[in-house]
XYZ file of C-alpha atoms in Angstrom:
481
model
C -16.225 86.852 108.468
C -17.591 84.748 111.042
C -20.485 86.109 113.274
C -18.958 83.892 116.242
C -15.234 84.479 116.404
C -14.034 82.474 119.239
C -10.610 82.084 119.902
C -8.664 79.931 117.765
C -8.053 76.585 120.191
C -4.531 76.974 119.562
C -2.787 79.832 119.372
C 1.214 79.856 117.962
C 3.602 80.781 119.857
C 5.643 84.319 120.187
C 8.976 85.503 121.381
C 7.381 87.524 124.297
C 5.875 83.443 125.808
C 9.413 81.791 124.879
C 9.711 80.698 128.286
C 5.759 80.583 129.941
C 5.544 81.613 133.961
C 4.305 79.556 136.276
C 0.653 80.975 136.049
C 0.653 80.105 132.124
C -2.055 76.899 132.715
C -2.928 78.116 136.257
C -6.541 77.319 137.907
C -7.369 78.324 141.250
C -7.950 75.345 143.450
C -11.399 76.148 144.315
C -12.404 75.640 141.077
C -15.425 77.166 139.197
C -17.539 79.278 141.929
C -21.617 78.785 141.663
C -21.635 83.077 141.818
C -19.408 85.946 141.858
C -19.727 89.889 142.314
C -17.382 90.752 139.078
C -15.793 88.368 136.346
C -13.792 89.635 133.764
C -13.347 87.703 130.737
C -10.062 87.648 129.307
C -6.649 87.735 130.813
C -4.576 90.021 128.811
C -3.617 93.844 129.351
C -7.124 95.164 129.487
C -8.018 91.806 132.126
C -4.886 92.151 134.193
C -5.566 95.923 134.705
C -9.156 95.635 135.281
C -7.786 93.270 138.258
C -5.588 95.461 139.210
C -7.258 98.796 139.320
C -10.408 97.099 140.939
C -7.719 95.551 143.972
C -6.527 99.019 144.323
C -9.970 100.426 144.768
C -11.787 98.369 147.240
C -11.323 96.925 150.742
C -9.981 93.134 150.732
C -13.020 90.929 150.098
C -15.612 93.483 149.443
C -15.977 92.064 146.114
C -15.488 88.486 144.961
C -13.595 88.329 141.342
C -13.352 86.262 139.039
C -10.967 85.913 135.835
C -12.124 83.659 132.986
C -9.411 82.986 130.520
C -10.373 80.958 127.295
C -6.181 79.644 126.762
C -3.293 80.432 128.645
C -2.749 83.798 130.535
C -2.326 86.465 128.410
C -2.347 84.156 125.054
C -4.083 86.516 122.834
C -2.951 89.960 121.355
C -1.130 91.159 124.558
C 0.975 88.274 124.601
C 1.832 88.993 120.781
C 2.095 92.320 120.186
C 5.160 94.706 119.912
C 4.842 96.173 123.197
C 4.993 99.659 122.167
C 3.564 102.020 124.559
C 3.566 104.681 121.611
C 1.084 108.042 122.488
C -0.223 109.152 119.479
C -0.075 112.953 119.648
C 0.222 114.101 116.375
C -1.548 111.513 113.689
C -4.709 110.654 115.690
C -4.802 114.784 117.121
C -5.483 115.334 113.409
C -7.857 112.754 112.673
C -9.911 113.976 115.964
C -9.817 117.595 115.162
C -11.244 116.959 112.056
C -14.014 114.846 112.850
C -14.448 115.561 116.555
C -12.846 118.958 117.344
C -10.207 120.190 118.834
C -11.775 119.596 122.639
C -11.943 115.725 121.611
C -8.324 115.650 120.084
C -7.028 116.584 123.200
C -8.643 114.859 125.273
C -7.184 111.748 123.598
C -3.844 113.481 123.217
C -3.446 113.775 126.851
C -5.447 110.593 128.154
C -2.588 108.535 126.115
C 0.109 110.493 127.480
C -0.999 110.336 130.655
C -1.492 106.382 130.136
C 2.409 105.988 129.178
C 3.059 107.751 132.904
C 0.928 105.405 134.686
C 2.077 102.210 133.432
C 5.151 103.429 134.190
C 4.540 104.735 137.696
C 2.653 101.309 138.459
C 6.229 99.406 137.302
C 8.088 101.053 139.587
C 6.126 101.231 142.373
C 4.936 97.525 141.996
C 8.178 96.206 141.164
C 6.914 94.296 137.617
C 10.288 92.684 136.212
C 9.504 93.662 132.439
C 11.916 95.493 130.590
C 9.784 98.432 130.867
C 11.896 101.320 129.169
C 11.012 104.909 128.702
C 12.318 106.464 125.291
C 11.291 108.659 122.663
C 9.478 107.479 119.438
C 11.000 109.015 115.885
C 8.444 108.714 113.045
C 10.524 108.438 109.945
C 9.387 109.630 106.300
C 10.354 108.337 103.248
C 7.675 108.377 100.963
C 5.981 111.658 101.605
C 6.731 114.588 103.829
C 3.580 116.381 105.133
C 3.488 118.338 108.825
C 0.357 117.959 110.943
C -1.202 121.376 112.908
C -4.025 119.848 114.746
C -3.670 123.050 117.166
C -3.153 120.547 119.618
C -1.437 121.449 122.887
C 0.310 118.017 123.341
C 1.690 118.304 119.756
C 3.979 120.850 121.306
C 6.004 118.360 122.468
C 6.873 116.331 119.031
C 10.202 117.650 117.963
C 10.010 117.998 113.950
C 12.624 117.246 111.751
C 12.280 118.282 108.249
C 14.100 117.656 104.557
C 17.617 118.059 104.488
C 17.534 118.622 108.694
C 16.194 114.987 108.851
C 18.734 113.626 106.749
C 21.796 115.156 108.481
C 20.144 113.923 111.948
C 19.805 110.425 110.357
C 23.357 109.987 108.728
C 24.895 107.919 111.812
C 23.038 104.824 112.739
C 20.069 106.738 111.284
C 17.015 105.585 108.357
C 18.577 106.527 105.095
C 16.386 108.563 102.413
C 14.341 110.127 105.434
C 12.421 113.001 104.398
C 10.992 114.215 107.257
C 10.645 112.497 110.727
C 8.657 113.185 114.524
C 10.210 112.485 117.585
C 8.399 112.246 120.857
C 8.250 110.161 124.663
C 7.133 106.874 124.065
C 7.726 103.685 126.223
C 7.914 99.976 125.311
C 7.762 96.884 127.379
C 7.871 92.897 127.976
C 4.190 92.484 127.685
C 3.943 88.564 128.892
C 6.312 89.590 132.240
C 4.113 92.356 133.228
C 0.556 91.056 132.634
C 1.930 88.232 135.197
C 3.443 90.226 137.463
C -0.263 91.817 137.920
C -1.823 88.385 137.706
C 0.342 87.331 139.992
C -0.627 89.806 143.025
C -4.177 89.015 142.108
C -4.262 85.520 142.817
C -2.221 86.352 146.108
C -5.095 88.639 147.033
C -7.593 86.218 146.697
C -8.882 86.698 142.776
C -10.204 83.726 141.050
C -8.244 83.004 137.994
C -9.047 79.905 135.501
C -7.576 79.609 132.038
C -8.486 77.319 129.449
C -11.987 77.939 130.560
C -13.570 79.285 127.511
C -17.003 81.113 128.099
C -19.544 79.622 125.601
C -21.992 82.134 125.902
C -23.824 84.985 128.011
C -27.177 85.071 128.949
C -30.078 87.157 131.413
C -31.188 85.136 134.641
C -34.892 84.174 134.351
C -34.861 84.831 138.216
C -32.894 87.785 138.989
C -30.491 90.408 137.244
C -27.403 88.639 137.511
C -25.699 87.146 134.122
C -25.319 83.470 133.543
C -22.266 82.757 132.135
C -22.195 79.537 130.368
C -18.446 77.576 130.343
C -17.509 74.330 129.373
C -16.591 73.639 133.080
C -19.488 74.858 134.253
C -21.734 77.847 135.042
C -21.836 80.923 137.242
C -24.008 83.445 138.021
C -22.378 87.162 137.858
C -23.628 90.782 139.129
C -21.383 92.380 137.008
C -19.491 91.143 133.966
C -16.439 92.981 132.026
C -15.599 92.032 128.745
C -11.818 91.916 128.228
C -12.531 89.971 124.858
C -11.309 92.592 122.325
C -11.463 90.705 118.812
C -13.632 87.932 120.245
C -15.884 89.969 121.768
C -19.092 89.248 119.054
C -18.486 85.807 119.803
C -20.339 86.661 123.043
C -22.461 89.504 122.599
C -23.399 89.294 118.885
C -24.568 93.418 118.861
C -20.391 93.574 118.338
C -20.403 91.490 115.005
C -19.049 93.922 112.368
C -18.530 96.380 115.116
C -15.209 95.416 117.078
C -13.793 93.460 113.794
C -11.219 90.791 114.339
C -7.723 91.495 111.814
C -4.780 89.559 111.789
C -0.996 91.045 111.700
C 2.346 89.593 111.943
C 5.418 90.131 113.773
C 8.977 88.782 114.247
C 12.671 89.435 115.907
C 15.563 90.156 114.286
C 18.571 89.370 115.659
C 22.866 90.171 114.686
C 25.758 88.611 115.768
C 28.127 91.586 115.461
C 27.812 94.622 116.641
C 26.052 97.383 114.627
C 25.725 100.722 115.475
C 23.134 101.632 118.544
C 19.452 101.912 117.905
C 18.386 104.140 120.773
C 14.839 104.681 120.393
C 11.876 103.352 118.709
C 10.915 103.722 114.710
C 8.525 103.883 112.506
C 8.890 103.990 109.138
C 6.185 105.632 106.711
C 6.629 104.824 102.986
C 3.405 106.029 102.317
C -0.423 106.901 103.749
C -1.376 103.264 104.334
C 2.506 101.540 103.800
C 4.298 101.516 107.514
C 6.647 99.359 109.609
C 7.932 99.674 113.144
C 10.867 98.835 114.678
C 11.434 98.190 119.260
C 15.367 97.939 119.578
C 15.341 95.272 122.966
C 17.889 95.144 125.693
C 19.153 92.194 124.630
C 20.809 93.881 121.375
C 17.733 92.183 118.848
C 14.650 93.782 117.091
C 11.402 93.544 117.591
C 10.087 94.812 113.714
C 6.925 94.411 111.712
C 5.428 96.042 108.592
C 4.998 94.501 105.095
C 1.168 94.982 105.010
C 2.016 96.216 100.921
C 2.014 92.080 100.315
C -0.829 90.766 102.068
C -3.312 93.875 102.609
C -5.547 93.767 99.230
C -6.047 89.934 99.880
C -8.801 90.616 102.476
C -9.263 86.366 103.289
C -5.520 87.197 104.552
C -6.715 89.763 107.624
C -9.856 90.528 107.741
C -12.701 88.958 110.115
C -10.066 85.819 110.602
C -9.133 84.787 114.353
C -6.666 82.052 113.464
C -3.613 82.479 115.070
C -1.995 79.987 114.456
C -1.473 80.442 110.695
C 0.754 82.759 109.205
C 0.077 85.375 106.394
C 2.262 83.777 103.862
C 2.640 86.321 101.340
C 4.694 88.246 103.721
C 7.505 85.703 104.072
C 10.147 87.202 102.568
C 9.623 91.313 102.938
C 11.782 91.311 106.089
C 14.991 89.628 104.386
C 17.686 92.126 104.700
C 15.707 94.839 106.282
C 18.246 96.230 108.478
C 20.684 95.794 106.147
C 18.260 97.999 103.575
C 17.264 100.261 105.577
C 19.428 101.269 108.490
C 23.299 103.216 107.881
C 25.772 101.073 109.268
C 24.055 97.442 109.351
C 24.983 96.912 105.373
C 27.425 94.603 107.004
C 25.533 93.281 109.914
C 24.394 90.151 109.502
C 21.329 90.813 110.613
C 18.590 87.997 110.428
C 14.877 86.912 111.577
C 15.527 85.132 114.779
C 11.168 84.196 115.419
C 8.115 85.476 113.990
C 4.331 85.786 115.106
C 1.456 87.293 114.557
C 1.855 91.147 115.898
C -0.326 94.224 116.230
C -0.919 97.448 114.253
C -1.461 101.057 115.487
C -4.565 102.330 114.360
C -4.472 101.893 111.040
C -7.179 104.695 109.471
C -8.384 106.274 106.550
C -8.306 109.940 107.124
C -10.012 112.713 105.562
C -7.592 113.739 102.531
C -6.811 117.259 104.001
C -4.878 115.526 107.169
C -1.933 113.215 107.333
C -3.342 109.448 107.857
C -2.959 107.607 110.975
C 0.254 105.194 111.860
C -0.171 101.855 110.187
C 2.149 99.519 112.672
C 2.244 95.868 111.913
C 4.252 92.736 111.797
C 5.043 89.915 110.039
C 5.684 86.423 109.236
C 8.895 84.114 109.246
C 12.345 84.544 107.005
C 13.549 81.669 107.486
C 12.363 77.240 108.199
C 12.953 77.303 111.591
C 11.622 80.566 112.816
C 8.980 79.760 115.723
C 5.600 81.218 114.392
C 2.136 82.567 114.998
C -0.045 84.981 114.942
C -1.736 87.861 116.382
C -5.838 88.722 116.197
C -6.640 91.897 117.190
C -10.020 93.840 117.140
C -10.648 97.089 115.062
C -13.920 99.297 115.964
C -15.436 99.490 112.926
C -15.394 103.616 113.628
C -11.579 103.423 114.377
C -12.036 104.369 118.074
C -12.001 102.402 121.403
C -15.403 101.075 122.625
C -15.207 101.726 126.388
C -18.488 101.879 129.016
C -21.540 100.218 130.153
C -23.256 97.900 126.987
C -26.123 99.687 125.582
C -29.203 97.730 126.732
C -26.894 95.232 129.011
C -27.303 96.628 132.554
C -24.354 95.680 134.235
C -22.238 94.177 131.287
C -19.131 96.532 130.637
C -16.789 96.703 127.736
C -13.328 97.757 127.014
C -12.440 96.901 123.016
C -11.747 98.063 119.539
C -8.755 99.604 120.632
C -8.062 99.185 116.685
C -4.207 97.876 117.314
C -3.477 100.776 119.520
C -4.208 99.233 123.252
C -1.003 99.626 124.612
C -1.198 103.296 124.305
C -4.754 103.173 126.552
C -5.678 99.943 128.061
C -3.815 100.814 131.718
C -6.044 104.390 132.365
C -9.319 102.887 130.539
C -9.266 99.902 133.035
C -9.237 102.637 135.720
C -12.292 104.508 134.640
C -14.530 101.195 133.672
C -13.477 100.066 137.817
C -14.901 103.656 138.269
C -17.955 103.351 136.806
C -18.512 99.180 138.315
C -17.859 99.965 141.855
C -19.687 103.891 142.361
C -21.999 103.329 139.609
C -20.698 106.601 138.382
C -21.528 107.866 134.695
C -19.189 107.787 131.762
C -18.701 111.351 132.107
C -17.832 111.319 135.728
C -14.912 108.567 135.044
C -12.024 110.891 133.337
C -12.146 108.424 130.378
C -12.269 110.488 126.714
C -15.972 111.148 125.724
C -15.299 110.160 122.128
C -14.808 106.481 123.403
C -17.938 106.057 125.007
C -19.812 102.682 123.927
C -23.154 104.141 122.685
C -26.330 102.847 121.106
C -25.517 105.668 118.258
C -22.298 103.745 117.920
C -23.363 100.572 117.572
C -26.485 100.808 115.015
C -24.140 103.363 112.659
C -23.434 101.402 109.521
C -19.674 102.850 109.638
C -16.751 100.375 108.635
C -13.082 102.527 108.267
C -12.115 99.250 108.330
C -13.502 98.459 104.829
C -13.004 102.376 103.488
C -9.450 101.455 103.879
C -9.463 98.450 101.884
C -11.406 99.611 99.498
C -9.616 103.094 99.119
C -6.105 101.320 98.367
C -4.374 101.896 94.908
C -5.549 99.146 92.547
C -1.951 97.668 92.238
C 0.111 98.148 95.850
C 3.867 98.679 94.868
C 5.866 95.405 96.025
């Protein structure tokens, strides 16, 4: 693993940037500014809502902003991923109870339910064109059937189906062999359309956005507290910096090497020309504690679907610590033929196919203590077929499975929001909010609603934890193919 993972110059392509906006290569025309009050670097989710929430904050001009963007607008994870906005209420409540309490499991319960409302609200009210849909999530069993009692109050509302109840509920149009499955509200979305819709109102408001402007490096003034931000276009001097960097983010400040972990995933499309039975909500589908797929039904009658990490995730050179995305995991090429067709009553005779494939993004994939149910695994894969368009997705784990949100330890003024561990989606929108919290009043961590579990701490960062590597090296010597 590389202690400097910059962003691969050229990232593949995905089905969510199969037709790039306008602001795709966009610079502002005033070019690279000598000084700023804020830049953000990066220009995904966690960047465009970090603009956002700071322009709904403060008066026009009372800050000057800046957005530093090392490829295209949104070009990293955000622009890969599977666009799931999927609160985990029931799998991570159990993990946090168990480790953290029950105080800290909610916390998080609510905070990501709470997250799905406001990206929702800011849709509407906005008017984002993104195929944002609200829907319910059903968590699908096959392999194992085990309920979760975190004594969580937001697990109250996960409906429960169980044994020969699931299997009735799934014999039209439903998963077939389901043991046991959760169902629960759960949202999904274009990614690419909204991230410019919010980029978009920035730039009309005055923010400073340059892409393909990588930032080389990150250093103290010798003359004052500002930070001197190093490009290959050329330099500025910053009062406050946010890092919107997520798997790159060592790259810059090297205290994050081993600590926000860069993993690659895969994802593709599936597509049918006739006319199978409705999909109505989202899926997941658990063959075992670390074995798990998903599955986004779009508008447009195709599939957003990933999984397959049983071929690839023993071969760590595949995944782990490795930011090129533009390479495919090639091991998974062919787990996704006939996967409807295997999987879903009434698409035997389908004709279902993969349409495009890239790299996509996980959910939190953990290794729990062995009295609780493990955390959702949710990733995608590579292509089925010659002509598929492909890439891939890098996103960054927290080597302690949990976002790393908050002020830098021993970087006045530097901020971070990372290591959201596959699971951003569910979080990014409400942890923006609280970092613009604590940059404009100066506030503490514990003043800005965010959950106290994901507070960036020096603790944090000198503990020699790495879930990421008790996974791998806690999976069954020969992974069934």
């Amino acid at each position: 693993m590389t202690s400097k993972p910059f962003p691969h110059p050229k990232g593949g392509p995905s089905f969510w940037r199969s037709a790039p906006g306008e602001l795709d290569n966009y610079r502002s025309p005033e070019g690279i500014p000598p000084q700023i009050d804020i830049a953000i670097i990066g220009s995904g989710f966690s960047g465009g809502s970090l603009v956002t929430h700071l322009l709904n904050s403060m008066a026009a001009d009372e800050k000057s902003i800046l957005v530093l963007e090392a490829r295209e607008l949104c070009s990293g994870a955000t622009g890969r991923n599977g666009g799931h906005l999927k609160p985990d209420v029931y799998n991570m409540a159990s993990y946090l109870a168990s480790k953290h309490g029950i105080d800290a499991a909610t916390e998080v319960a609510d905070f990501e339910l709470d997250n799905v409302r406001a990206v929702e609200e800011y849709v509407r009210n906005s008017g984002a064109d993104c195929d944002f849909f609200l829907t319910r999530a059903v968590d699908v069993q096959l392999g194992y059937d085990r309920l979760i009692d975190a004594s969580v109050e937001s697990t109250k509302s996960v409906f429960y189906l169980h044994g020969k109840d699931a299997e009735m509920i799934f014999k039209i149009s439903g998963i077939k062999g389901a043991k046991g499955a959760f169902s629960y509200t759960a949202g999904h979305v274009w990614p690419y359309k909204m991230i410019h819709h919010m980029f978009s109102r920035a730039i009309a408001k005055g923010v400073n956005v340059q892409t393909n402007t990588p930032v080389l490096s990150i250093s103290q003034s010798q003359e004052d507290d500002r930070w001197v931000l190093k490009t290959k276009r050329g330099t500025v001097l910053a009062k406050q910096v946010l890092m919107a960097t997520k798997a790159y983010t060592a790259a810059l400040l090297p205290e994050y090497h081993n600590k926000i972990i860069p993993s690659r995933a895969v994802c593709s499309r599936i597509v049918t020309p006739s006319s199978p039975p409705l999909l109505p909500n989202t899926y997941a589908i658990r063959f075992n504690d670390w074995d798990f797929d998903y599955l986004i039904p779009r508008p447009d009658g195709s599939i957003v679907v990933g999984g397959a990490r049983r071929t690839y995730l023993k071969r760590l050179e595949d995944w782990y610590g490795n930011v090129n995305d533009e390479d495919l995991i090639k091991r998974a090429k062919h787990y996704f033929d006939g996967y409807m067709q295997r999987h879903f009553r009434g698409w035997e005779n389908s004709s279902a196919r993969t349409d495009q494939v890239w790299t996509g993004s996980e959910s939190s994939p953990a290794l729990l203590p062995k009295t609780t149910r493990k955390k959702d695994i949710v990733h995608f894969i590579e292509p089925l077929n010659k002509t598929a368009n492909n890439s891939l997705l890098v996103m960054g784990y927290s080597s302690d499975r949990l976002p790393r949100l908050g002020r830098v330890p021993g970087r006045d003024n530097i901020f971070i929001m990372g290591g959201f561990t596959g699971h951003g989606m569910s979080q990014v929108f409400l942890a923006a909010k609280g970092i613009v919290q604590m940059v404009l009043t100066s506030c503490s961590y514990a003043d800005s609603k965010l959950p106290s579990v994901f507070e960036e701490t020096s603790e944090r960062l000198s503990s020699p934890e790495n879930f990421v590597m008790d996974l791998f090296n806690n999976l069954p010597s020969e992974p069934r193919l």
